[in-house]
mmCIF file of C-alpha atoms in Angstrom:
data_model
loop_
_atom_site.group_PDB
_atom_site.id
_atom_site.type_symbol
_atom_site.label_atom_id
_atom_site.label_comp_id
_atom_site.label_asym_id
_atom_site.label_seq_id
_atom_site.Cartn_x
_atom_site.Cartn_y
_atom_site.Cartn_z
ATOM 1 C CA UNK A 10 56.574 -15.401 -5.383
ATOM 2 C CA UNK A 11 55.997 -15.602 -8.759
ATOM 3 C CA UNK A 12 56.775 -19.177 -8.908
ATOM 4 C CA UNK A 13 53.905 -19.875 -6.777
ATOM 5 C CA UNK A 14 51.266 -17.695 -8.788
ATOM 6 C CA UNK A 15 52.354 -19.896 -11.825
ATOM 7 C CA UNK A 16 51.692 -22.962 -10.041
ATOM 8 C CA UNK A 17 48.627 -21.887 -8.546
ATOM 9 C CA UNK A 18 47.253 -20.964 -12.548
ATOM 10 C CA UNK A 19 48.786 -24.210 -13.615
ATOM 11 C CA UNK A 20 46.357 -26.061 -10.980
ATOM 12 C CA UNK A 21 43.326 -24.380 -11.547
ATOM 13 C CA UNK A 22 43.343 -24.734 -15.285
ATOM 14 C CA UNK A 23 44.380 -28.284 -15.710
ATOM 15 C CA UNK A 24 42.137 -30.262 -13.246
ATOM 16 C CA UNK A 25 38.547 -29.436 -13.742
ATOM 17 C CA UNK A 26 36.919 -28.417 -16.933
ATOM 18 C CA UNK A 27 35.243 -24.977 -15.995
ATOM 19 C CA UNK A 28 31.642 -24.282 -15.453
ATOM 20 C CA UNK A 29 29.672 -23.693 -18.224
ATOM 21 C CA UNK A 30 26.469 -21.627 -18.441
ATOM 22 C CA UNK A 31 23.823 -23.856 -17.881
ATOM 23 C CA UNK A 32 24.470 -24.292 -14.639
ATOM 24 C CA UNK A 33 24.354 -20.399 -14.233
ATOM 25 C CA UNK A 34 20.667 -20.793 -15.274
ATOM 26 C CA UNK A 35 19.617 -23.417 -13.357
ATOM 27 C CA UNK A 36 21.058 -21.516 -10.149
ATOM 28 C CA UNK A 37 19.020 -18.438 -11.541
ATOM 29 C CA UNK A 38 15.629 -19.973 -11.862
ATOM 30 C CA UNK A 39 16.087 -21.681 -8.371
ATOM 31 C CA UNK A 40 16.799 -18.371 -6.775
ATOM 32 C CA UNK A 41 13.573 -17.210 -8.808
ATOM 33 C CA UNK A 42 11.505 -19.859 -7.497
ATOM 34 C CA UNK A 43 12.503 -19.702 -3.705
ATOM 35 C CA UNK A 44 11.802 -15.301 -4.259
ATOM 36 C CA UNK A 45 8.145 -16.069 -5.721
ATOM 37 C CA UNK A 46 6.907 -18.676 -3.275
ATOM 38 C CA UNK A 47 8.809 -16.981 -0.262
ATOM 39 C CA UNK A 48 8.410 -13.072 -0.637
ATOM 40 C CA UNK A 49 6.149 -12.363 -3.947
ATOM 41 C CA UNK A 50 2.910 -15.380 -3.226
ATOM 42 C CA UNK A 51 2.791 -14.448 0.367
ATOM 43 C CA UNK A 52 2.753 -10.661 0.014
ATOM 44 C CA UNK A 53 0.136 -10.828 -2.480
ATOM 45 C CA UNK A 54 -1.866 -13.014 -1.105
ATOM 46 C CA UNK A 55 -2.209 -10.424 1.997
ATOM 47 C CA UNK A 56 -3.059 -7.966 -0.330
ATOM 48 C CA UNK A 57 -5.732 -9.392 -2.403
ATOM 49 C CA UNK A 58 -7.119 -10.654 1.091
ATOM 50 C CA UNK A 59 -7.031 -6.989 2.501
ATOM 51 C CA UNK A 60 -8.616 -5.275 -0.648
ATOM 52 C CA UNK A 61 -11.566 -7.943 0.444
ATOM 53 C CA UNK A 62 -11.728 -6.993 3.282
ATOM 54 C CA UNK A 63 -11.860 -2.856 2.623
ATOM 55 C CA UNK A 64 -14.577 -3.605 0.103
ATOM 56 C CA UNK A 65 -16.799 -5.495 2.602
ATOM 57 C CA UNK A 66 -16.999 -2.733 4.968
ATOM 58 C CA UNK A 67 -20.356 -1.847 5.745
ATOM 59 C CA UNK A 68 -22.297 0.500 7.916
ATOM 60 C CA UNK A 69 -22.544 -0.556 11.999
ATOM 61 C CA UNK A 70 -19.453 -3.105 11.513
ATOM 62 C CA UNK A 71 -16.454 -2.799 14.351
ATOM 63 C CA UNK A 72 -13.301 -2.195 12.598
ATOM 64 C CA UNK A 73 -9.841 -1.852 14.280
ATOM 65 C CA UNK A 74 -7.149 0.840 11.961
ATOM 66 C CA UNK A 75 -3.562 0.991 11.265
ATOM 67 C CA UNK A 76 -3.452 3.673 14.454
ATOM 68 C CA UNK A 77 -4.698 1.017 17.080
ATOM 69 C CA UNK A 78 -8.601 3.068 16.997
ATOM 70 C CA UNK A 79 -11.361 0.796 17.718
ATOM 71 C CA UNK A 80 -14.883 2.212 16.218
ATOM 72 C CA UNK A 81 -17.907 1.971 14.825
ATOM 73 C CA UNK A 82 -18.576 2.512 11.190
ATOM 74 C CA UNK A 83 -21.381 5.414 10.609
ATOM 75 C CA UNK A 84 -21.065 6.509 7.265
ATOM 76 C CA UNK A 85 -19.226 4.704 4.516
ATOM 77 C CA UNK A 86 -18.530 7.036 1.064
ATOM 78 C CA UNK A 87 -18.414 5.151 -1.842
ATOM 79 C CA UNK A 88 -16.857 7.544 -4.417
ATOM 80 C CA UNK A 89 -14.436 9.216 -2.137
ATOM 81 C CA UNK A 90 -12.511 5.650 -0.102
ATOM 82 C CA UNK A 91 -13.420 6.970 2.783
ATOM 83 C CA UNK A 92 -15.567 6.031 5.953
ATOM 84 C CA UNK A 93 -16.614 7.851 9.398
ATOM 85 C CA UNK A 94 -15.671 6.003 12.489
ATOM 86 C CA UNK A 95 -17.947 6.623 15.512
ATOM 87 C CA UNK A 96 -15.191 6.500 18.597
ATOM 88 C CA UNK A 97 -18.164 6.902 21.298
ATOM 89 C CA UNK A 98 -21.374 8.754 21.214
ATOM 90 C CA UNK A 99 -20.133 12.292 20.897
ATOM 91 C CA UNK A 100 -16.899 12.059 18.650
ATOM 92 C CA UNK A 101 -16.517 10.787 14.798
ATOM 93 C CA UNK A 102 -13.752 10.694 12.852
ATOM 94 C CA UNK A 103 -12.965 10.162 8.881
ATOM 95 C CA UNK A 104 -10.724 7.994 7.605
ATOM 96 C CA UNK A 105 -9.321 6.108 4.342
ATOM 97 C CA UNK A 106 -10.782 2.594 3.684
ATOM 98 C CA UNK A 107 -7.185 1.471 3.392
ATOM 99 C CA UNK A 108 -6.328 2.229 7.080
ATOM 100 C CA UNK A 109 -8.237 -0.374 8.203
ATOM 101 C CA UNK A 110 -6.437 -3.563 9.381
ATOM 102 C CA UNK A 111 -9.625 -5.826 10.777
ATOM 103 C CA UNK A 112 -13.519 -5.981 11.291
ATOM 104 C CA UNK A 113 -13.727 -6.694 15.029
ATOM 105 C CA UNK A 114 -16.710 -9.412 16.157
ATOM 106 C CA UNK A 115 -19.862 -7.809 16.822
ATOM 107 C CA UNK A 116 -19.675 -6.319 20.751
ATOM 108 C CA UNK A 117 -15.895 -5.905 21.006
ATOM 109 C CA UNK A 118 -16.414 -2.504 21.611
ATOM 110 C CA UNK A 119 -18.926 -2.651 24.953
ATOM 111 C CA UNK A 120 -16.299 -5.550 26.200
ATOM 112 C CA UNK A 121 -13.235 -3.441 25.891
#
């Protein structure tokens, strides 16, 4: 056994000069580059798109939230992040700014 470790070692080291530490780097800024243009750009490009969005909302715009609710906004609070949703005539609800994924085209509400 031992006479095949040695020989194993005595292959390894004599061949090929070993890899030094640029290369290291160069792997390590590649990986870098392929995280920020596929997970980091992408991500925050959504977000800076969606804090747009939550501080165009205005009163009498349709606006679909993270629960799936489709409403009506009646009341938007400035200080406080949060608006009131108008489901139907008789019931409102409050909710963050944040919840809310899309402003729905004007209508959507009598079509659905």
């Amino acid at each position: 056994m031992s006479l095949f470790i040695s020989s194993a070692h005595a292959q390894a080291s004599g061949g090929a000069a070993q890899g030094g530490g640029m290369e290291m780097i160069i792997m390590l800024a590649v990986f870098g580059l392929i995280f920020y243009f596929l997970l980091y750009r992408p991500q925050a490009k959504r977000v800076k798109e969606h804090k747009n969005l939550v501080t165009s909302l205005g009163k009498g715009d349709e606006v679909l939230t993270q629960g799936g609710i489709v409403g009506r906004i009646t009341k938007v609070s400035d200080e406080k992040d949060f608006i009131e949703i108008s489901l139907n005539d008789t019931n409102n609800i409050v909710v963050q700014k944040s919840s809310v994924t899309a402003v729905l085209p004007k209508g959507t509400m009598k079509s659905l």
